[in-house]
Structures are given as C-alpha cells and as structure tokens.
mmCIF file with all atom_site columns, C-alpha atoms and ligand atoms in Angstrom:
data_model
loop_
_atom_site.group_PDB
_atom_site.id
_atom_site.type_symbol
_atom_site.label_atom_id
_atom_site.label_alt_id
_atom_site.label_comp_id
_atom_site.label_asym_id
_atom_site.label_entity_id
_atom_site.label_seq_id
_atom_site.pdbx_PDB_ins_code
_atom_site.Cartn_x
_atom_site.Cartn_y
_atom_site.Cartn_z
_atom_site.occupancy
_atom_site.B_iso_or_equiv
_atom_site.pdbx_formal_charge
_atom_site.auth_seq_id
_atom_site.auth_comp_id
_atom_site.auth_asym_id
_atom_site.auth_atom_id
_atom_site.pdbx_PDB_model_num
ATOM   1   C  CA  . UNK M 1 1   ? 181.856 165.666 17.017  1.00 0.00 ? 256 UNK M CA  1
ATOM   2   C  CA  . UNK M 1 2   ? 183.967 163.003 14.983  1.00 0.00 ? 257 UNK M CA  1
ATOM   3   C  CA  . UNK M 1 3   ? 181.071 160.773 16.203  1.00 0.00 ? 258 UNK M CA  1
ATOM   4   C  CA  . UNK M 1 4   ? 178.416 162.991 15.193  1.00 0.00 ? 259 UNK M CA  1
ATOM   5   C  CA  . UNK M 1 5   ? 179.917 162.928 11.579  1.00 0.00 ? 260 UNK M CA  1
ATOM   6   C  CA  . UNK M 1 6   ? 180.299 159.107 11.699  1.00 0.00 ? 261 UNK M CA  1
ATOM   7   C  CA  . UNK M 1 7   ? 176.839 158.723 11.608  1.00 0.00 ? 262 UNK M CA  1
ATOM   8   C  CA  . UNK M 1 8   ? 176.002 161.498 9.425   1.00 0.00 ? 263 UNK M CA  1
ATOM   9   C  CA  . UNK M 1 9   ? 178.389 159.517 7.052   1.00 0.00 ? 264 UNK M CA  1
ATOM   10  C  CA  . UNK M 1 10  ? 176.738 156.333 7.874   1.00 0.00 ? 265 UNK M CA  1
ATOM   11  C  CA  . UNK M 1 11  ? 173.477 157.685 6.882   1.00 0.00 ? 266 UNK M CA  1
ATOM   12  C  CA  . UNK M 1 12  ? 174.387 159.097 3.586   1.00 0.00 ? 267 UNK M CA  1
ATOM   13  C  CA  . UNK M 1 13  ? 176.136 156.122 2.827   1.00 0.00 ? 268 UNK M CA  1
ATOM   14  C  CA  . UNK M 1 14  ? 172.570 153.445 3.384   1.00 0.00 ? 269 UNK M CA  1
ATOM   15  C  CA  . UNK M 1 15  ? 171.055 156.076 1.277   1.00 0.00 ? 270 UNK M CA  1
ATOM   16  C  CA  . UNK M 1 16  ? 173.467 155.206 -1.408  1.00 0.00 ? 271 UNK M CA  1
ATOM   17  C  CA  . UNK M 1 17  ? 173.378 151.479 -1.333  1.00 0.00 ? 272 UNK M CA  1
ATOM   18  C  CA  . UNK M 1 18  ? 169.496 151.183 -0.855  1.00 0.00 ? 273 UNK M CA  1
ATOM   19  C  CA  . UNK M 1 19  ? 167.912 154.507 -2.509  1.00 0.00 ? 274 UNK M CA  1
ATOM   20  C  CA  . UNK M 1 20  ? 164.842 155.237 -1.129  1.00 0.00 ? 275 UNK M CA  1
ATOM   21  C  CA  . UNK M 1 21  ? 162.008 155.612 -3.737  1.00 0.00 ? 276 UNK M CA  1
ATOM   22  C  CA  . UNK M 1 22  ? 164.383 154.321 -7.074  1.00 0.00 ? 277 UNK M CA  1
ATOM   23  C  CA  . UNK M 1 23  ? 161.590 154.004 -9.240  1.00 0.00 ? 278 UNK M CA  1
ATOM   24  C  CA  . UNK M 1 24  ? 159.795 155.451 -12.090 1.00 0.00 ? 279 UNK M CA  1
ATOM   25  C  CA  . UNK M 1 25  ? 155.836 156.168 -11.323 1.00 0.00 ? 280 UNK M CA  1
ATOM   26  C  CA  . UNK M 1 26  ? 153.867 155.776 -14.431 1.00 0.00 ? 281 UNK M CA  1
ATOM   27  C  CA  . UNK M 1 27  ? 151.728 158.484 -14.993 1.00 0.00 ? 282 UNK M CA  1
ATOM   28  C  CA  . UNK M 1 28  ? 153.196 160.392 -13.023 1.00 0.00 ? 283 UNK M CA  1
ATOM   29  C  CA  . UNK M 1 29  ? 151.889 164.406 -13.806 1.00 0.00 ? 284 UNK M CA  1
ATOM   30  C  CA  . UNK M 1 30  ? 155.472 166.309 -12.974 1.00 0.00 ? 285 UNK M CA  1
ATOM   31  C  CA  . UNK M 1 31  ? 158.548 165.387 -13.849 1.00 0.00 ? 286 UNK M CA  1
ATOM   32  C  CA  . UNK M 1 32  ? 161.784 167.048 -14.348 1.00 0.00 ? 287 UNK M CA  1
ATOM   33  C  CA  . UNK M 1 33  ? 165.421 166.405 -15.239 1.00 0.00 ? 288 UNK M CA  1
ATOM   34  C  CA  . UNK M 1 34  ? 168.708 167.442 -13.131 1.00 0.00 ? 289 UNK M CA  1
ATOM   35  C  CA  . UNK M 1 35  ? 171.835 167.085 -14.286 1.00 0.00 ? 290 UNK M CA  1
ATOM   36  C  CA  . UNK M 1 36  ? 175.162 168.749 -12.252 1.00 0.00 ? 291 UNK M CA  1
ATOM   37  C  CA  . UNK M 1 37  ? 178.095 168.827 -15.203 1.00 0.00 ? 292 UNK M CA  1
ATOM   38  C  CA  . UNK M 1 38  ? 180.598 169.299 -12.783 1.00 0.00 ? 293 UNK M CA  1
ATOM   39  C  CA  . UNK M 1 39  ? 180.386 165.575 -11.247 1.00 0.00 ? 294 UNK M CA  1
ATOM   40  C  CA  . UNK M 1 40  ? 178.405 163.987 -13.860 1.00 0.00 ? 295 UNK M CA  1
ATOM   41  C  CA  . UNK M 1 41  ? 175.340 163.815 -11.870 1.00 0.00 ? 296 UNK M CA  1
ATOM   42  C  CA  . UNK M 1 42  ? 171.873 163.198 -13.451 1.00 0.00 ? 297 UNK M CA  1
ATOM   43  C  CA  . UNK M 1 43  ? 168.473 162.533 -12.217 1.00 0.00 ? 298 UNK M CA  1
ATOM   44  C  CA  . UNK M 1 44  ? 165.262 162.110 -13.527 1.00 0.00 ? 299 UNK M CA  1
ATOM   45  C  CA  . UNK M 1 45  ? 162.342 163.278 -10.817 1.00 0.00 ? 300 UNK M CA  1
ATOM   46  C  CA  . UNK M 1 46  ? 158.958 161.602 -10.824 1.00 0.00 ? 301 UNK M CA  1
ATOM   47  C  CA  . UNK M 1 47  ? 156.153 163.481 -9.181  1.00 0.00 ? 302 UNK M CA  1
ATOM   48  C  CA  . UNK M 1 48  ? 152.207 162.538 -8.132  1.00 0.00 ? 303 UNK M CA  1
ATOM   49  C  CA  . UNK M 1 49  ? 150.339 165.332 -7.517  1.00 0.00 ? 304 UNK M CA  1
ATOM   50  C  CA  . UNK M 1 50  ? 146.952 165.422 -5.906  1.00 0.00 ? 305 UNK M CA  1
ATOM   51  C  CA  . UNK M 1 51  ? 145.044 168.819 -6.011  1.00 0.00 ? 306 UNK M CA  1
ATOM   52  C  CA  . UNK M 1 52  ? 147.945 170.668 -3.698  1.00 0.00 ? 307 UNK M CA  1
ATOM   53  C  CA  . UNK M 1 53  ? 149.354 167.630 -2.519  1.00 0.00 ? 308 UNK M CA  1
ATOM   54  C  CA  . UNK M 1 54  ? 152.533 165.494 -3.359  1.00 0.00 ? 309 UNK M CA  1
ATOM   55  C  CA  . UNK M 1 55  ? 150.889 161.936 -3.208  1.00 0.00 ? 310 UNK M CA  1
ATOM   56  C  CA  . UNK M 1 56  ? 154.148 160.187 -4.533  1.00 0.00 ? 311 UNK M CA  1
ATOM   57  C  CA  . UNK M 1 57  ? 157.615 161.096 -5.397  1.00 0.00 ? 312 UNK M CA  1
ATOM   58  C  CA  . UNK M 1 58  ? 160.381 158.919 -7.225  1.00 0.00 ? 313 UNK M CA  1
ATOM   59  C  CA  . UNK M 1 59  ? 163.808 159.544 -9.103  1.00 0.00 ? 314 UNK M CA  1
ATOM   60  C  CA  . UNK M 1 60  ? 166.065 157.585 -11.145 1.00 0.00 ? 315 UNK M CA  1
ATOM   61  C  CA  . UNK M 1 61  ? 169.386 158.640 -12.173 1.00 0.00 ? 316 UNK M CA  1
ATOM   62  C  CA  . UNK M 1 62  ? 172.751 158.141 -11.764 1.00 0.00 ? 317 UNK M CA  1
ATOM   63  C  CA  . UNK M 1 63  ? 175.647 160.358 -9.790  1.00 0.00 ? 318 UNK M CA  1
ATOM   64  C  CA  . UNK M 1 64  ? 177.850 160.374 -6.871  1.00 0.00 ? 319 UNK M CA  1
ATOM   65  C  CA  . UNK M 1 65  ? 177.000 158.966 -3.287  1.00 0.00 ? 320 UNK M CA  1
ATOM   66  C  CA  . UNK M 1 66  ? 175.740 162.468 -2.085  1.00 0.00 ? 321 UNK M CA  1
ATOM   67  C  CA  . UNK M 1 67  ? 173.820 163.159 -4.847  1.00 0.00 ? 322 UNK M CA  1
ATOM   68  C  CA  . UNK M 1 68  ? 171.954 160.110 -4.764  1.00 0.00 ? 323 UNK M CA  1
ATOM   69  C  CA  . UNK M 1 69  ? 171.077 160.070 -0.866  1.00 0.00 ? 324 UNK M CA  1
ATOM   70  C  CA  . UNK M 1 70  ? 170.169 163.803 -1.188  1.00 0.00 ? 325 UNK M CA  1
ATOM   71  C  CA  . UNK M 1 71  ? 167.562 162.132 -3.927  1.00 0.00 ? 326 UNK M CA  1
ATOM   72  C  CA  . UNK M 1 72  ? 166.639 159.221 -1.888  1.00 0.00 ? 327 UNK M CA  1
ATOM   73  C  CA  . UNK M 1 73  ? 165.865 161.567 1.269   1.00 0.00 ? 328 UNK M CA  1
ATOM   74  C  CA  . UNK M 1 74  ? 164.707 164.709 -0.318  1.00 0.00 ? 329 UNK M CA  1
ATOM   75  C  CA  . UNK M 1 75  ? 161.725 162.295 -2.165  1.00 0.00 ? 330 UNK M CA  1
ATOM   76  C  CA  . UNK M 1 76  ? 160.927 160.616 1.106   1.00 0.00 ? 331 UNK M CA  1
ATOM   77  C  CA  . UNK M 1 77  ? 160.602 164.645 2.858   1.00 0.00 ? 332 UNK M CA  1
ATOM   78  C  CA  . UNK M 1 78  ? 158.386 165.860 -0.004  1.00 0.00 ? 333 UNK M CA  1
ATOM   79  C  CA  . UNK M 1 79  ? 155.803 162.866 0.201   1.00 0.00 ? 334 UNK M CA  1
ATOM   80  C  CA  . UNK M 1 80  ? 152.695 164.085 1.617   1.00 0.00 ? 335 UNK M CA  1
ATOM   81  C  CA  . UNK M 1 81  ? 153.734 167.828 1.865   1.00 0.00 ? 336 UNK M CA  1
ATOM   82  C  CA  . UNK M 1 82  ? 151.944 170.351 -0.420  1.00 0.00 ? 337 UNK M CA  1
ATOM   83  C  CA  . UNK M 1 83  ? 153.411 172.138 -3.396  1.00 0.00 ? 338 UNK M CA  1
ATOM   84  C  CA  . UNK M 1 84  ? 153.922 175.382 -1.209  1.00 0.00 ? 339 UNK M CA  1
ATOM   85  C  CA  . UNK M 1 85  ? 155.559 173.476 2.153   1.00 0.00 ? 340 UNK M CA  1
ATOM   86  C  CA  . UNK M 1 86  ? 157.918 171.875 -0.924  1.00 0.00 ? 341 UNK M CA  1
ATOM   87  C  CA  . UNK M 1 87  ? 159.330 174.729 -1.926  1.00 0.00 ? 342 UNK M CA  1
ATOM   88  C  CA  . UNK M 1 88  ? 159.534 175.992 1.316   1.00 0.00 ? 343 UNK M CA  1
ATOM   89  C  CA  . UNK M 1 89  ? 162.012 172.732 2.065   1.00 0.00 ? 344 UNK M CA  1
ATOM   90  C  CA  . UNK M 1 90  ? 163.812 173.765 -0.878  1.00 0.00 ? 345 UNK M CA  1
ATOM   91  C  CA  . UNK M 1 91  ? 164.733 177.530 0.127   1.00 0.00 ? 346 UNK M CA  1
ATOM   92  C  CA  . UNK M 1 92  ? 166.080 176.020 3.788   1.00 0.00 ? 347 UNK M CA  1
ATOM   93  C  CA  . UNK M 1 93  ? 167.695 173.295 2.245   1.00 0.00 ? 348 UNK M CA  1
ATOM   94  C  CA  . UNK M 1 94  ? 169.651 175.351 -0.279  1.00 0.00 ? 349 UNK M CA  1
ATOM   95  C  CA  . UNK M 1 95  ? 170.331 178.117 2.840   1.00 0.00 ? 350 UNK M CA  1
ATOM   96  C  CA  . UNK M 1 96  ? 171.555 175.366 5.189   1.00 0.00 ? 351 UNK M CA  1
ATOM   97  C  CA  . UNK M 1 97  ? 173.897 173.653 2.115   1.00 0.00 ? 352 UNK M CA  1
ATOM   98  C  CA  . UNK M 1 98  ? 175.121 177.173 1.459   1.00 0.00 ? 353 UNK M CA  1
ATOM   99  C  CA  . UNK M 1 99  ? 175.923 178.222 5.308   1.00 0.00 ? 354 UNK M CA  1
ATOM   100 C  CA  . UNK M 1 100 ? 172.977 180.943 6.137   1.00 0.00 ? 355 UNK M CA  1
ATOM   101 C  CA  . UNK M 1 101 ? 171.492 179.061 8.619   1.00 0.00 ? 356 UNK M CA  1
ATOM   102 C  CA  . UNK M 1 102 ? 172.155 178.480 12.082  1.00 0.00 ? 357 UNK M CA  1
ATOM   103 C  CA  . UNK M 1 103 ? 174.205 174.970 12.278  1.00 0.00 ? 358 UNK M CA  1
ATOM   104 C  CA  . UNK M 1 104 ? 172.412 174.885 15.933  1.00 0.00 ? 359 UNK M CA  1
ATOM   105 C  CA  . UNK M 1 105 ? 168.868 174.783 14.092  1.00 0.00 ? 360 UNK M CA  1
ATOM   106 C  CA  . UNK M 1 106 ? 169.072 172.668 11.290  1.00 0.00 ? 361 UNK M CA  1
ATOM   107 C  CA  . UNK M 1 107 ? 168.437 169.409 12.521  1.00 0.00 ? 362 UNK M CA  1
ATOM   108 C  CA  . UNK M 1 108 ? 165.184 170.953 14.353  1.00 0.00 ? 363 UNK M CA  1
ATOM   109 C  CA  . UNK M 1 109 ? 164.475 172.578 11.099  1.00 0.00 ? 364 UNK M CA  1
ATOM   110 C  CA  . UNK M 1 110 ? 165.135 170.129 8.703   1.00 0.00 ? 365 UNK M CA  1
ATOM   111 C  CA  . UNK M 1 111 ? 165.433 166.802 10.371  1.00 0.00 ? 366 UNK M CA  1
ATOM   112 C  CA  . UNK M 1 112 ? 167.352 164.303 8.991   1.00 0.00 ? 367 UNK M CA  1
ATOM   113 C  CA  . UNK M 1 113 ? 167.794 166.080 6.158   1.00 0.00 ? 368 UNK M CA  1
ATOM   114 C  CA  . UNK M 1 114 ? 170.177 167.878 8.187   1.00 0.00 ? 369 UNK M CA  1
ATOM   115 C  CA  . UNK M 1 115 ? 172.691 165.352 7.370   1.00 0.00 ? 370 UNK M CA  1
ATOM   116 C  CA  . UNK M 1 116 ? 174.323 167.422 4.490   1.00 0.00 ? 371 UNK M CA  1
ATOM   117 C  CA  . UNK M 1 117 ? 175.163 170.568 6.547   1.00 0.00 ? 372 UNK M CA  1
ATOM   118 C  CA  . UNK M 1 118 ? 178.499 169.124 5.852   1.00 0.00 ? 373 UNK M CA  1
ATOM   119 C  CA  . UNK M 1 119 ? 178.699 169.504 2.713   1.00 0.00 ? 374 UNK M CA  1
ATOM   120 C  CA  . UNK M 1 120 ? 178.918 173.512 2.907   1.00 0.00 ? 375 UNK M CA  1
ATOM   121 C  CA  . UNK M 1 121 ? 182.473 173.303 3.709   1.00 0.00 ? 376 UNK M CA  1
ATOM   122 C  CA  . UNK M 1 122 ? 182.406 171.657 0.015   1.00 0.00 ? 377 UNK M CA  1
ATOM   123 C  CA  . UNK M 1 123 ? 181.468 174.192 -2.697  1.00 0.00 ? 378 UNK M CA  1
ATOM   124 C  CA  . UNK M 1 124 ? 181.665 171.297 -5.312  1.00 0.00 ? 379 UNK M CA  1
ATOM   125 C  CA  . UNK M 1 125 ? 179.260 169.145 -3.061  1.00 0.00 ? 380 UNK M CA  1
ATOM   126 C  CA  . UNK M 1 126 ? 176.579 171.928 -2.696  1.00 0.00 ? 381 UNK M CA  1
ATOM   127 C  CA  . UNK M 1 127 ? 176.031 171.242 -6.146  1.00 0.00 ? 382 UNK M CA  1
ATOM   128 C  CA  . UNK M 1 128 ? 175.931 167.524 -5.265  1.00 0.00 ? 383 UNK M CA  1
ATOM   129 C  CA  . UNK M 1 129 ? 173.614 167.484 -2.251  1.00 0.00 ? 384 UNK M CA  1
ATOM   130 C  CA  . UNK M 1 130 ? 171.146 170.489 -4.026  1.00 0.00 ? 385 UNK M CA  1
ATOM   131 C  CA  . UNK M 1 131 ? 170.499 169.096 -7.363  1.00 0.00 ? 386 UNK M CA  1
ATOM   132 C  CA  . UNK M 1 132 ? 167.356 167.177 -6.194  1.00 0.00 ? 387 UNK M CA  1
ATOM   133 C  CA  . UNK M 1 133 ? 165.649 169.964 -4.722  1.00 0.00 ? 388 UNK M CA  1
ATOM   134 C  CA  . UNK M 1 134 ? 166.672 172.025 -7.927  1.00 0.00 ? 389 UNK M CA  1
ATOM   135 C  CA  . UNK M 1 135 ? 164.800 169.279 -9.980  1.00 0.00 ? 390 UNK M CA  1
ATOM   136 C  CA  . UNK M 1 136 ? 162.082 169.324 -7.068  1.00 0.00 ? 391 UNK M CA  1
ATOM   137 C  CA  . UNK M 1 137 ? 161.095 172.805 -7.695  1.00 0.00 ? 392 UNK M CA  1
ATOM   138 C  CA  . UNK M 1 138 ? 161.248 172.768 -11.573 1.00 0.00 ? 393 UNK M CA  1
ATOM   139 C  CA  . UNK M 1 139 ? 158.812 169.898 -11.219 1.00 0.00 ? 394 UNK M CA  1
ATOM   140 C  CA  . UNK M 1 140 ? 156.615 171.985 -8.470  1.00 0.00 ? 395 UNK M CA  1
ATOM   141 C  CA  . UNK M 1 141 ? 156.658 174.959 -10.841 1.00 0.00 ? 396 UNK M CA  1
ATOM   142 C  CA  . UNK M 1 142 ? 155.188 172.832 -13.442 1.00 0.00 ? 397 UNK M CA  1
ATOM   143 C  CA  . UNK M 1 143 ? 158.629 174.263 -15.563 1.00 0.00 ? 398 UNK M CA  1
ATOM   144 C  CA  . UNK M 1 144 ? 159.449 171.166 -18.374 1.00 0.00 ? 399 UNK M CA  1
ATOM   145 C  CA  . UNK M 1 145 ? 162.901 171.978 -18.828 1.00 0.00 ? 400 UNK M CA  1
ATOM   146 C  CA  . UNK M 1 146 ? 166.281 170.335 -18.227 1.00 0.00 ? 401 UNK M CA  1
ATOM   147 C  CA  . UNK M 1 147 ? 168.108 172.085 -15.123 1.00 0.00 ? 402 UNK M CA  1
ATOM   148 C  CA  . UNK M 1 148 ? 171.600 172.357 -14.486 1.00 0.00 ? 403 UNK M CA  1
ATOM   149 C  CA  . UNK M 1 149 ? 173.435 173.717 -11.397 1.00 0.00 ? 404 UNK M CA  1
ATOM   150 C  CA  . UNK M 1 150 ? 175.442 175.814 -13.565 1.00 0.00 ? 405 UNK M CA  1
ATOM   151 C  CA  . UNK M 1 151 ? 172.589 178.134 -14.616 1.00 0.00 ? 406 UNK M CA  1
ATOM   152 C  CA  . UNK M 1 152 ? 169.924 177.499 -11.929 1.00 0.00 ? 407 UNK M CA  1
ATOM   153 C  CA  . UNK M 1 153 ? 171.026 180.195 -9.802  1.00 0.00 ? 408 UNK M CA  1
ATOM   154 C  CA  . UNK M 1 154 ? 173.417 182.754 -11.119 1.00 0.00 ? 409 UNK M CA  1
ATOM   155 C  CA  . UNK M 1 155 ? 173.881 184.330 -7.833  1.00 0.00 ? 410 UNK M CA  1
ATOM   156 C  CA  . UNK M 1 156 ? 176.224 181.405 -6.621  1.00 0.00 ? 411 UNK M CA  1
ATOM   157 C  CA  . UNK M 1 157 ? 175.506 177.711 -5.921  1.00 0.00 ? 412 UNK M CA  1
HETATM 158 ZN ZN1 . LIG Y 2 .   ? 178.013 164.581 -7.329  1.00 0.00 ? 534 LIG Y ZN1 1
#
C-alpha cells in the first residue's frame, strides 16, 4: 500500500513541476475563475468549445501542489469529452474526493484521476484537489462568475 501511495505521490508531484496545459487559449469561449481562500489557491480556466464538444482546455493560476496537478489532470480528462460527460466527471470526482464512492472502483472509474482519493482523509485538501472541477462546471454552465469553495456547495465540501 505504502508503494501504491508512493506513486500516487510521484504523480501529483510531475503534475506540479510540469503542469499539463499551463496556458491561456486566446479566444477561448468559456472561462471561469476559482479561487479556494482557505489555501490561497486561484485559477483561471480556459475553455474551447465546439458545438457539444470541449476542443481545448487550459488554466493558469497559482496554488498549492494538489491544486495545481488536480488542474493539470482534470484539463487533460475534459479534452475531447462533451459538455454533459464533463459534468458527469465532475459529480464522481467530487463523490470520490468526498468518500461516497467505492475506493475499489475509482481507478476503473476515474482513471488516473484516481490519484486524489487520498486526499478525502484531508477535509482541507478536498477543497484543494476539487477547485478545478468547481471552475470546470461554472465554465460548462456558461455561469461568468468568480467561484469559491466556501460558497459553491453549502451542503459541505
Ligand atoms: Zn491548496
């Protein structure tokens, strides 16, 4: 297991040193901003949208290690999925992050996005790991608003 979260680690940690996507796309017709208070996180989200489809998706930003791999990875997921299959991603992303799903099943779920079950354990790193796909599915929704984990979801994190 301690091997298993090595390389969870290790991932996470490449993600951090060499985002993925880091980039603004000009023109690009959704955007959004995300900003966590509680660690100082903040990321602008860059999205190219084709009829249904997500042709391109950037961020830039600045935050902690988590919440700039969750960034780096979530863009790289969302490329070439449509609107609908995004915010799909979202709801089991926030549901694995937040400990309803299956541990057994999230890696056939969600891939390698299943790197942040971990963070679960870590109530302050939810917020970390989930502020992408917050800023994600303000942009899908079209909503042009700043959003912050502290008033995203009421219900809990
Ligand atoms: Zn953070």
């Amino acid at each position: 297991m301690s091997d298993l979260r090595d390389l969870y680690q290790e991932v996470i940690l490449d993600h951090n040193r060499r985002p993925r996507n880091f980039r603004v796309i000009e023109g690009a017709i959704r955007r959004a901003e995300g900003h966590n208070p509680l660690c100082g996180d903040r990321l602008s989200l860059y999205l190219q949208v084709e009829g249904d489809v997500i042709k391109d998706a950037s961020f830039q930003g600045s935050g902690c290690a988590i919440s700039k791999a969750s960034a780096s990875m979530m863009t790289d997921s969302v490329k070439g999925k449509t609107l609908g299959e995004a915010r799909e991603m979202f709801d089991e992303f926030h549901r694995m992050v937040t400990g309803k799903t299956d541990p057994e099943q999230n890696a056939a779920r969600l891939g390698k996005l299943a790197v942040f079950e971990g963070v679960r354990h870590y109530t302050a790193r939810v917020k970390c790991a989930s502020l992408a796909w917050h800023t994600l599915r303000s942009a899908v929704d079209a909503a042009d608003q700043v959003v912050s984990t502290e008033t995203d979801h009421p219900d809990g994190p």
